[in-house]
PDB file of N, CA and C in Angstrom:
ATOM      1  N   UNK A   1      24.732 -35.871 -28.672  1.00 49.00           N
ATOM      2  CA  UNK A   1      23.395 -35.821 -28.181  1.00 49.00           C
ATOM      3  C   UNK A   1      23.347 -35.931 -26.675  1.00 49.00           C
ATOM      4  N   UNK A   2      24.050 -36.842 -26.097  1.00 50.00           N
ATOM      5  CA  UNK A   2      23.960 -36.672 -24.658  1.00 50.00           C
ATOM      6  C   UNK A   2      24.469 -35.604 -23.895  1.00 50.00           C
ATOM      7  N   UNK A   3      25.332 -34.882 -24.742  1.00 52.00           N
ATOM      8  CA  UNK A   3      25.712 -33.693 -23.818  1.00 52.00           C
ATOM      9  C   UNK A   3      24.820 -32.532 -23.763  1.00 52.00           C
ATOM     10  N   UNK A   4      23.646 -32.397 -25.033  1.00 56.00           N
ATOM     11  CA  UNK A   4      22.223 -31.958 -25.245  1.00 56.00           C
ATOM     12  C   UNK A   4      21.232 -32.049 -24.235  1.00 56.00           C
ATOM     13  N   UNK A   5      21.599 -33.405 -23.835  1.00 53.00           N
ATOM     14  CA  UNK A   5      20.358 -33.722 -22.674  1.00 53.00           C
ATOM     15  C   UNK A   5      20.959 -33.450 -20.764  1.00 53.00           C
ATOM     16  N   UNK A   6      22.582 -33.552 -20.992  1.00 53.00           N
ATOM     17  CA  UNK A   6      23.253 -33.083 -19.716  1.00 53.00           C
ATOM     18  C   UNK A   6      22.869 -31.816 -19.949  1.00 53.00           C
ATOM     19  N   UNK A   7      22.984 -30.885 -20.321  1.00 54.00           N
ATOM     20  CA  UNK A   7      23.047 -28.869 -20.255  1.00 54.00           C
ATOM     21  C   UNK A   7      21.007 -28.923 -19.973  1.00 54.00           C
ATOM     22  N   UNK A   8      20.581 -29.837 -20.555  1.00 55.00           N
ATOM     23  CA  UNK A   8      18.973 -29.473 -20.658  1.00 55.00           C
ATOM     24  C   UNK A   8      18.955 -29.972 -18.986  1.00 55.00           C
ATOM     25  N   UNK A   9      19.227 -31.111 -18.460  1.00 59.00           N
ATOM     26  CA  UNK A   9      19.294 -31.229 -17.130  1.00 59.00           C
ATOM     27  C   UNK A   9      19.468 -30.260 -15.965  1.00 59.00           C
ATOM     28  N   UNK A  10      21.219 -29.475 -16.628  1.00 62.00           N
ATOM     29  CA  UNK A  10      21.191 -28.816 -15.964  1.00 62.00           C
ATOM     30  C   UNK A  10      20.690 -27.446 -15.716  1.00 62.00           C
ATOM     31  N   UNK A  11      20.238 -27.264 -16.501  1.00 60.00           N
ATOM     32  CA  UNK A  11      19.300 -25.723 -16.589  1.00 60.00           C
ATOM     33  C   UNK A  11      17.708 -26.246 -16.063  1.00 60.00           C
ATOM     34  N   UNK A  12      17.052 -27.325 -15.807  1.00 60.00           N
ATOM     35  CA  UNK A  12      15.983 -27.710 -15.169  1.00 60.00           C
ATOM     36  C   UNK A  12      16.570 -27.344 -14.062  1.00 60.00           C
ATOM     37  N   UNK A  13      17.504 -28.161 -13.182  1.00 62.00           N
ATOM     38  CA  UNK A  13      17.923 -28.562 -12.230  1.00 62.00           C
ATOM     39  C   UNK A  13      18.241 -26.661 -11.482  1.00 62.00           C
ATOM     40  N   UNK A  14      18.824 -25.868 -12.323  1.00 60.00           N
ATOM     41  CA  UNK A  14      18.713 -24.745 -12.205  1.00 60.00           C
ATOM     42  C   UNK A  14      17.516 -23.973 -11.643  1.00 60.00           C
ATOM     43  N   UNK A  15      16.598 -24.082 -13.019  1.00 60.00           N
ATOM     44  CA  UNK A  15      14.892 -23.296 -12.474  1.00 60.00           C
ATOM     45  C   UNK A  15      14.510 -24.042 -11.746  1.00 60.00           C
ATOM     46  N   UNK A  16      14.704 -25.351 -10.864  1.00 66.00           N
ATOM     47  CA  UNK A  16      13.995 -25.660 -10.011  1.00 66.00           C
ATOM     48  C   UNK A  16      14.376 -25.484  -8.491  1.00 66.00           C
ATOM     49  N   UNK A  17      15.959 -25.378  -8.696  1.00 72.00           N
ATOM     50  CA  UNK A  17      16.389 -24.502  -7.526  1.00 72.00           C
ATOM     51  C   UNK A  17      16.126 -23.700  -7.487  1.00 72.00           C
ATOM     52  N   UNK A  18      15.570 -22.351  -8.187  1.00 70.00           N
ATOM     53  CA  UNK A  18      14.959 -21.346  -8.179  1.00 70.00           C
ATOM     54  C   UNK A  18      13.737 -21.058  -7.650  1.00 70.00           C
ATOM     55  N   UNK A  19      12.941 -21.876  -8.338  1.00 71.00           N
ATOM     56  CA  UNK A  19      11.503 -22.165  -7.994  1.00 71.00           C
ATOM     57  C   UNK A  19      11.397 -22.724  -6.514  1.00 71.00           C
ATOM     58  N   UNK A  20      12.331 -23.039  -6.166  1.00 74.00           N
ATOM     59  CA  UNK A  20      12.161 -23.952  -4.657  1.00 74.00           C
ATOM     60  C   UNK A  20      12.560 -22.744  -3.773  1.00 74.00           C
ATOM     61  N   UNK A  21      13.870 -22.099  -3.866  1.00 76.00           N
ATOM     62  CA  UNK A  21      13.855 -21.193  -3.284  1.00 76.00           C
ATOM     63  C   UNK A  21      13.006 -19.523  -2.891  1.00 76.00           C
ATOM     64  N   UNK A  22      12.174 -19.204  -4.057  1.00 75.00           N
ATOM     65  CA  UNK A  22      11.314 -18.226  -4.424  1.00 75.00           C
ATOM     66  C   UNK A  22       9.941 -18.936  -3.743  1.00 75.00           C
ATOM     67  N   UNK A  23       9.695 -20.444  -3.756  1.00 73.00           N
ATOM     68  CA  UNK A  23       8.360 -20.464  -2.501  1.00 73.00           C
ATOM     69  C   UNK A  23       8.845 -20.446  -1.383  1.00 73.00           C
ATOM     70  N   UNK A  24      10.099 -21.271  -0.815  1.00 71.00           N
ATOM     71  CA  UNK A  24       9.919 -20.781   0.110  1.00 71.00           C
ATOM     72  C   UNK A  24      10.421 -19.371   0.780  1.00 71.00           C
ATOM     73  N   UNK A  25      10.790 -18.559   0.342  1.00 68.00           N
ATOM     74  CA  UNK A  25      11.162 -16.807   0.025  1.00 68.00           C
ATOM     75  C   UNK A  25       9.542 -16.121   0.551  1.00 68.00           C
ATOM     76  N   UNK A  26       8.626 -16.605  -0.323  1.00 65.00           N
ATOM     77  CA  UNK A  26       7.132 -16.625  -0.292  1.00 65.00           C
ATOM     78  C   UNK A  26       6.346 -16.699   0.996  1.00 65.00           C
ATOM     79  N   UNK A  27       7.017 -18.180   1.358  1.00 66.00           N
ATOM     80  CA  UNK A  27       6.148 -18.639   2.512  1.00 66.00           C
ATOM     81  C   UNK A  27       6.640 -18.253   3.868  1.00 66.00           C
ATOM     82  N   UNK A  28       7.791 -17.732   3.988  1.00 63.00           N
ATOM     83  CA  UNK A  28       8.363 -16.661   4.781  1.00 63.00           C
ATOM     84  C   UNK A  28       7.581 -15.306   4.901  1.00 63.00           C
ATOM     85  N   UNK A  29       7.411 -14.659   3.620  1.00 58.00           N
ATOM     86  CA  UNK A  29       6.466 -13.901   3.634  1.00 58.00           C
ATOM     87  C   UNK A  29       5.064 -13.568   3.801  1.00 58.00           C
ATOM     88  N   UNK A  30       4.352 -14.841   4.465  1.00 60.00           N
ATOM     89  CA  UNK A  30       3.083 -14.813   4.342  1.00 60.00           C
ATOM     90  C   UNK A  30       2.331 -14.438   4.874  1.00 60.00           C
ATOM     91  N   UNK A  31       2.697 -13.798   6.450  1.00 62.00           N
ATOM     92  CA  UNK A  31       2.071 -12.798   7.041  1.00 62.00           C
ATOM     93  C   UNK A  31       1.960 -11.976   7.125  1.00 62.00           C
ATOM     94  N   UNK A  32       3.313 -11.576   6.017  1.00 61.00           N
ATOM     95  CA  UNK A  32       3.433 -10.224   6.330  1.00 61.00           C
ATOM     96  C   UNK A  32       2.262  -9.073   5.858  1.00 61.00           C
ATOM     97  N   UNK A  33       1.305  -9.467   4.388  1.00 75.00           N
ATOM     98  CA  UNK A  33       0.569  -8.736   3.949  1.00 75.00           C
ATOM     99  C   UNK A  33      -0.175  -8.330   4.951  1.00 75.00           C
ATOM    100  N   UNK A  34      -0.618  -9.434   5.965  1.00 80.00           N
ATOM    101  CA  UNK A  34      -1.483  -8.702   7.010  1.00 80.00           C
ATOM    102  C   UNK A  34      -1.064  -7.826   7.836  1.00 80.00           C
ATOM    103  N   UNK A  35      -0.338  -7.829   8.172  1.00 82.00           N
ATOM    104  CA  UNK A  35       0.272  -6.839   9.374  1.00 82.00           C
ATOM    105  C   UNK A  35       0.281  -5.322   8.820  1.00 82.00           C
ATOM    106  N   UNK A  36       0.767  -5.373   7.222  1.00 85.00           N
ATOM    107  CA  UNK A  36       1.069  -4.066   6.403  1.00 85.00           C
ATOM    108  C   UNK A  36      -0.741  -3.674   6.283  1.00 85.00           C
ATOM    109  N   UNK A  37      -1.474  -4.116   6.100  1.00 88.00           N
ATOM    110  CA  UNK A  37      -2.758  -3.427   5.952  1.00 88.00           C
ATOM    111  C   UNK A  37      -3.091  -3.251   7.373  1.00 88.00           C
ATOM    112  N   UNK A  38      -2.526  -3.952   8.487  1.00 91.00           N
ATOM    113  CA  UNK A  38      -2.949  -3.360   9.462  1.00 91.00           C
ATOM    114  C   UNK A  38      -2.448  -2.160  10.067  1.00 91.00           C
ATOM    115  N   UNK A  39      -1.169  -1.969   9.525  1.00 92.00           N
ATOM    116  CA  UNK A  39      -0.289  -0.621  10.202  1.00 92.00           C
ATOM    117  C   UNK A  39      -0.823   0.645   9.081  1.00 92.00           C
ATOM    118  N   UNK A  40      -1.328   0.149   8.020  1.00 90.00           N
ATOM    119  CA  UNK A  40      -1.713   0.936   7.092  1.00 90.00           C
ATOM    120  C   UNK A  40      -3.197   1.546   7.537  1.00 90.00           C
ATOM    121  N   UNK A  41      -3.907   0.489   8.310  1.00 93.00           N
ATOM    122  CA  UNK A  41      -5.436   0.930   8.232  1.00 93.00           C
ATOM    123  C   UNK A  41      -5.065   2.319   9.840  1.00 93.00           C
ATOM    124  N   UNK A  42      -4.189   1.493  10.376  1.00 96.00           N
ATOM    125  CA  UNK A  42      -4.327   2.253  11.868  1.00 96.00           C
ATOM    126  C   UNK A  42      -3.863   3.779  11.284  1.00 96.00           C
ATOM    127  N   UNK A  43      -2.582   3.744  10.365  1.00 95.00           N
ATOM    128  CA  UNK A  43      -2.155   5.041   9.914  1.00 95.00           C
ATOM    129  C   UNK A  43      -3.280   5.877   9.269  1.00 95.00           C
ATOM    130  N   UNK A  44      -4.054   5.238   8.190  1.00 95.00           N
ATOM    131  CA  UNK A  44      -5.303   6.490   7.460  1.00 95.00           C
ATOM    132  C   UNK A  44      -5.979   6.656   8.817  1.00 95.00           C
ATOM    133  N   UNK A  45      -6.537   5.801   9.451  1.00 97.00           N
ATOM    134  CA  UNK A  45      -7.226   6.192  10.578  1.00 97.00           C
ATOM    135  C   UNK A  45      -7.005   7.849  11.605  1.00 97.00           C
ATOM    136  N   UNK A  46      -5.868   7.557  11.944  1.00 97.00           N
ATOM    137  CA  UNK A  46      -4.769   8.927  12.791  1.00 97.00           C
ATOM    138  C   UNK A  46      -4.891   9.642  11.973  1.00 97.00           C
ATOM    139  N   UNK A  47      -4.631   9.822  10.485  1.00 97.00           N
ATOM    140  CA  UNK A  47      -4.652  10.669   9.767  1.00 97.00           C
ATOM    141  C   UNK A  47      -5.779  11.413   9.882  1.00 97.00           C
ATOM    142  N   UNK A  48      -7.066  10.133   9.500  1.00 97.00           N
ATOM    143  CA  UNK A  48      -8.568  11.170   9.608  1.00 97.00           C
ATOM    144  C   UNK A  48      -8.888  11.891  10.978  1.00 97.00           C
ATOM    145  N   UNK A  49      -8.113  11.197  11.789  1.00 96.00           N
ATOM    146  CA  UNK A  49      -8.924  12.210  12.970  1.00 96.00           C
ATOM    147  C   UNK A  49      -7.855  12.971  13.051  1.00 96.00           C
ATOM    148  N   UNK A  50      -6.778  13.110  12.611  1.00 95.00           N
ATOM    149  CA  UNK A  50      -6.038  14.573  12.833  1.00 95.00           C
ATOM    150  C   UNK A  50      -6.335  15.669  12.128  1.00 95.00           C
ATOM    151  N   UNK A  51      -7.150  15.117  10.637  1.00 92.00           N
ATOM    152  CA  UNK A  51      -7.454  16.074   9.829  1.00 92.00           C
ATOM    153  C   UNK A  51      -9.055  16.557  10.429  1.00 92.00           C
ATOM    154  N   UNK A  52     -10.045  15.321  10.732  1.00 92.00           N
ATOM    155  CA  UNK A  52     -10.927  16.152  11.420  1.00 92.00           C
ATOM    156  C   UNK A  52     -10.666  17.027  12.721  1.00 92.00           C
ATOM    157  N   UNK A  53      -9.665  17.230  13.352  1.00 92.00           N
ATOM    158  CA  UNK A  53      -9.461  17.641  14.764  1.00 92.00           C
ATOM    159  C   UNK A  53      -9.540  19.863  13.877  1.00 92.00           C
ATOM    160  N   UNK A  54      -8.661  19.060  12.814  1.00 89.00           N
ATOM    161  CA  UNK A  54      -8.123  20.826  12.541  1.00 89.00           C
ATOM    162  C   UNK A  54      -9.407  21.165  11.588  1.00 89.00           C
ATOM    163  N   UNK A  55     -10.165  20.561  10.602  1.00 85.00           N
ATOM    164  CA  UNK A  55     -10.823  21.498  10.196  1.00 85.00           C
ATOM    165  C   UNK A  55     -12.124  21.326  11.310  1.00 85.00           C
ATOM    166  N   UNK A  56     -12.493  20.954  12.569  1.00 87.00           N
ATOM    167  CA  UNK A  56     -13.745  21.195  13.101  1.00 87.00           C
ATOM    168  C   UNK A  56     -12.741  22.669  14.033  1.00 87.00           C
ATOM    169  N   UNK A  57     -11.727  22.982  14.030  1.00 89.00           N
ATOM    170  CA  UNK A  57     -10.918  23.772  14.961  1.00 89.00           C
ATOM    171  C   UNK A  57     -12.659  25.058  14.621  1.00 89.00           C
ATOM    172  N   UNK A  58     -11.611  25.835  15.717  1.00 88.00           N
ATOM    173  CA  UNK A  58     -12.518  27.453  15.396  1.00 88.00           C
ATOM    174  C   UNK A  58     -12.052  28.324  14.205  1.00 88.00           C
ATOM    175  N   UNK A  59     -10.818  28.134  14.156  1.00 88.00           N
ATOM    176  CA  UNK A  59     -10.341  29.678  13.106  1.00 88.00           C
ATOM    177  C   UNK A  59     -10.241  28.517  11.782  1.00 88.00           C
ATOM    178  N   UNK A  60     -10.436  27.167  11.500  1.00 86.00           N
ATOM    179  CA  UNK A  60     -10.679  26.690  10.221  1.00 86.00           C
ATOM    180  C   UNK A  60     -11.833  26.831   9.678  1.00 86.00           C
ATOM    181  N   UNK A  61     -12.782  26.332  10.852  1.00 86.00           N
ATOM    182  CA  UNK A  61     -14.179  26.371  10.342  1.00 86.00           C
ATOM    183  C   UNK A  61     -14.594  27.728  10.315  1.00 86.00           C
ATOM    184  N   UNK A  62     -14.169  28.897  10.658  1.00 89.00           N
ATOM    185  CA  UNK A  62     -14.627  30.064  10.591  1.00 89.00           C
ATOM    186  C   UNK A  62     -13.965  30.279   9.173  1.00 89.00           C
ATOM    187  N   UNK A  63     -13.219  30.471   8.778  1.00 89.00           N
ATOM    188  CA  UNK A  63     -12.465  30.899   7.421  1.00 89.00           C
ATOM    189  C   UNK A  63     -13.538  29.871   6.367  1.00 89.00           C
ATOM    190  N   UNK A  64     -13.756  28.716   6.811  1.00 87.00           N
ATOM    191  CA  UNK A  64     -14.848  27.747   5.616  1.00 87.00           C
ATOM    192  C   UNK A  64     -16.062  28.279   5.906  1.00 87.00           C
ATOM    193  N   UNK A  65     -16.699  28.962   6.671  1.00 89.00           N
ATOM    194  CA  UNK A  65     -17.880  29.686   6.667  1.00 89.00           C
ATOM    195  C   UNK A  65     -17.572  31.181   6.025  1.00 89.00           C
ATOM    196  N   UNK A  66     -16.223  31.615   5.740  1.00 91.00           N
ATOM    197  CA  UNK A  66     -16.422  33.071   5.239  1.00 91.00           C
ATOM    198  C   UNK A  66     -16.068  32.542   3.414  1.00 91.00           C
ATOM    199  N   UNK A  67     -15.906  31.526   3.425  1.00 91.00           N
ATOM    200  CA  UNK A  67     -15.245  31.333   2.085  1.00 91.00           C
ATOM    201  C   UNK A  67     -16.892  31.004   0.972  1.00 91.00           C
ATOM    202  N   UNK A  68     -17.664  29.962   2.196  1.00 91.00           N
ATOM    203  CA  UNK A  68     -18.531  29.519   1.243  1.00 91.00           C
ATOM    204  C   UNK A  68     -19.482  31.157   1.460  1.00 91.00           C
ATOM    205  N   UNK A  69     -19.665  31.529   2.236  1.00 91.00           N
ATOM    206  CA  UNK A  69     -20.752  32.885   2.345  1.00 91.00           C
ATOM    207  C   UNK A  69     -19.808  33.666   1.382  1.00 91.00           C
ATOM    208  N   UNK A  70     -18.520  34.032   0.872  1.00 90.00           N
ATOM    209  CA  UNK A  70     -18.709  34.869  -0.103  1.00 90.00           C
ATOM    210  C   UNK A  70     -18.879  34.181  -1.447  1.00 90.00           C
ATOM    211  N   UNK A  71     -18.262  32.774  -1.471  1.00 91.00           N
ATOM    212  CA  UNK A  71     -19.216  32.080  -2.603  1.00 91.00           C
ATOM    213  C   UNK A  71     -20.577  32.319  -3.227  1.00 91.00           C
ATOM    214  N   UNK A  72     -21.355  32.045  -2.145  1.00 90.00           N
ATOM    215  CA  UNK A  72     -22.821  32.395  -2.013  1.00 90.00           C
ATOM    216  C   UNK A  72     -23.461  33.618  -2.472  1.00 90.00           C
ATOM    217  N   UNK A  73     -22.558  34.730  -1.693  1.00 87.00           N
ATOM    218  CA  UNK A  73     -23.071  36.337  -2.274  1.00 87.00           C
ATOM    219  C   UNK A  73     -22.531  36.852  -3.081  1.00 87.00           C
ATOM    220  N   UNK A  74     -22.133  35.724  -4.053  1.00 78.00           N
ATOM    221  CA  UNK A  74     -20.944  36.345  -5.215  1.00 78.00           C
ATOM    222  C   UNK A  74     -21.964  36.822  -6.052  1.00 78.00           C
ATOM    223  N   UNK A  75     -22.632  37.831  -7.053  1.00 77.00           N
ATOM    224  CA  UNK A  75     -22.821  38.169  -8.021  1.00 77.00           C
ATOM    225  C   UNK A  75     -22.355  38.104  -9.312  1.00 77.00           C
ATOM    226  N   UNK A  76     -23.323  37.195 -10.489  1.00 69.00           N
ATOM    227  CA  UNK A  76     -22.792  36.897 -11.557  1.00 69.00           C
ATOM    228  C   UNK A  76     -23.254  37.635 -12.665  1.00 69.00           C
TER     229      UNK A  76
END
């Protein structure tokens, strides 16, 4: 029986080295979420104005004005 309760010891003694190491693993990590939504927000950002730069262009928005006008005068 006592060697029941040594192996149960040591497998606590185990997950709690675990557990100790995984917070602080954690608490190392704790700024990082912010920084990632911030490099993330700045990135969609660049994105939208690169994508608005090209479709306000001339030869985009001209091709989206011939696309919806033959939409328009399509006959059904």
């Amino acid at each position: 029986m006592a060697g029941t309760a040594v192996m149960a010891g040591k497998a606590a003694a185990v997950v709690c080295g675990w557990w100790a190491r995984r917070k602080a693993a954690a608490r190392r990590d704790a700024g990082m979420t912010t920084s990632e939504y911030a490099v993330g927000t700045i990135a969609a950002a660049a994105f939208a104005a690169v994508l608005y730069k090209i479709v306000t262009s001339g030869a985009v928005s001209g091709a989206l004005e011939s696309v919806i006008g033959k939409a328009l005068d399509a006959s059904f």
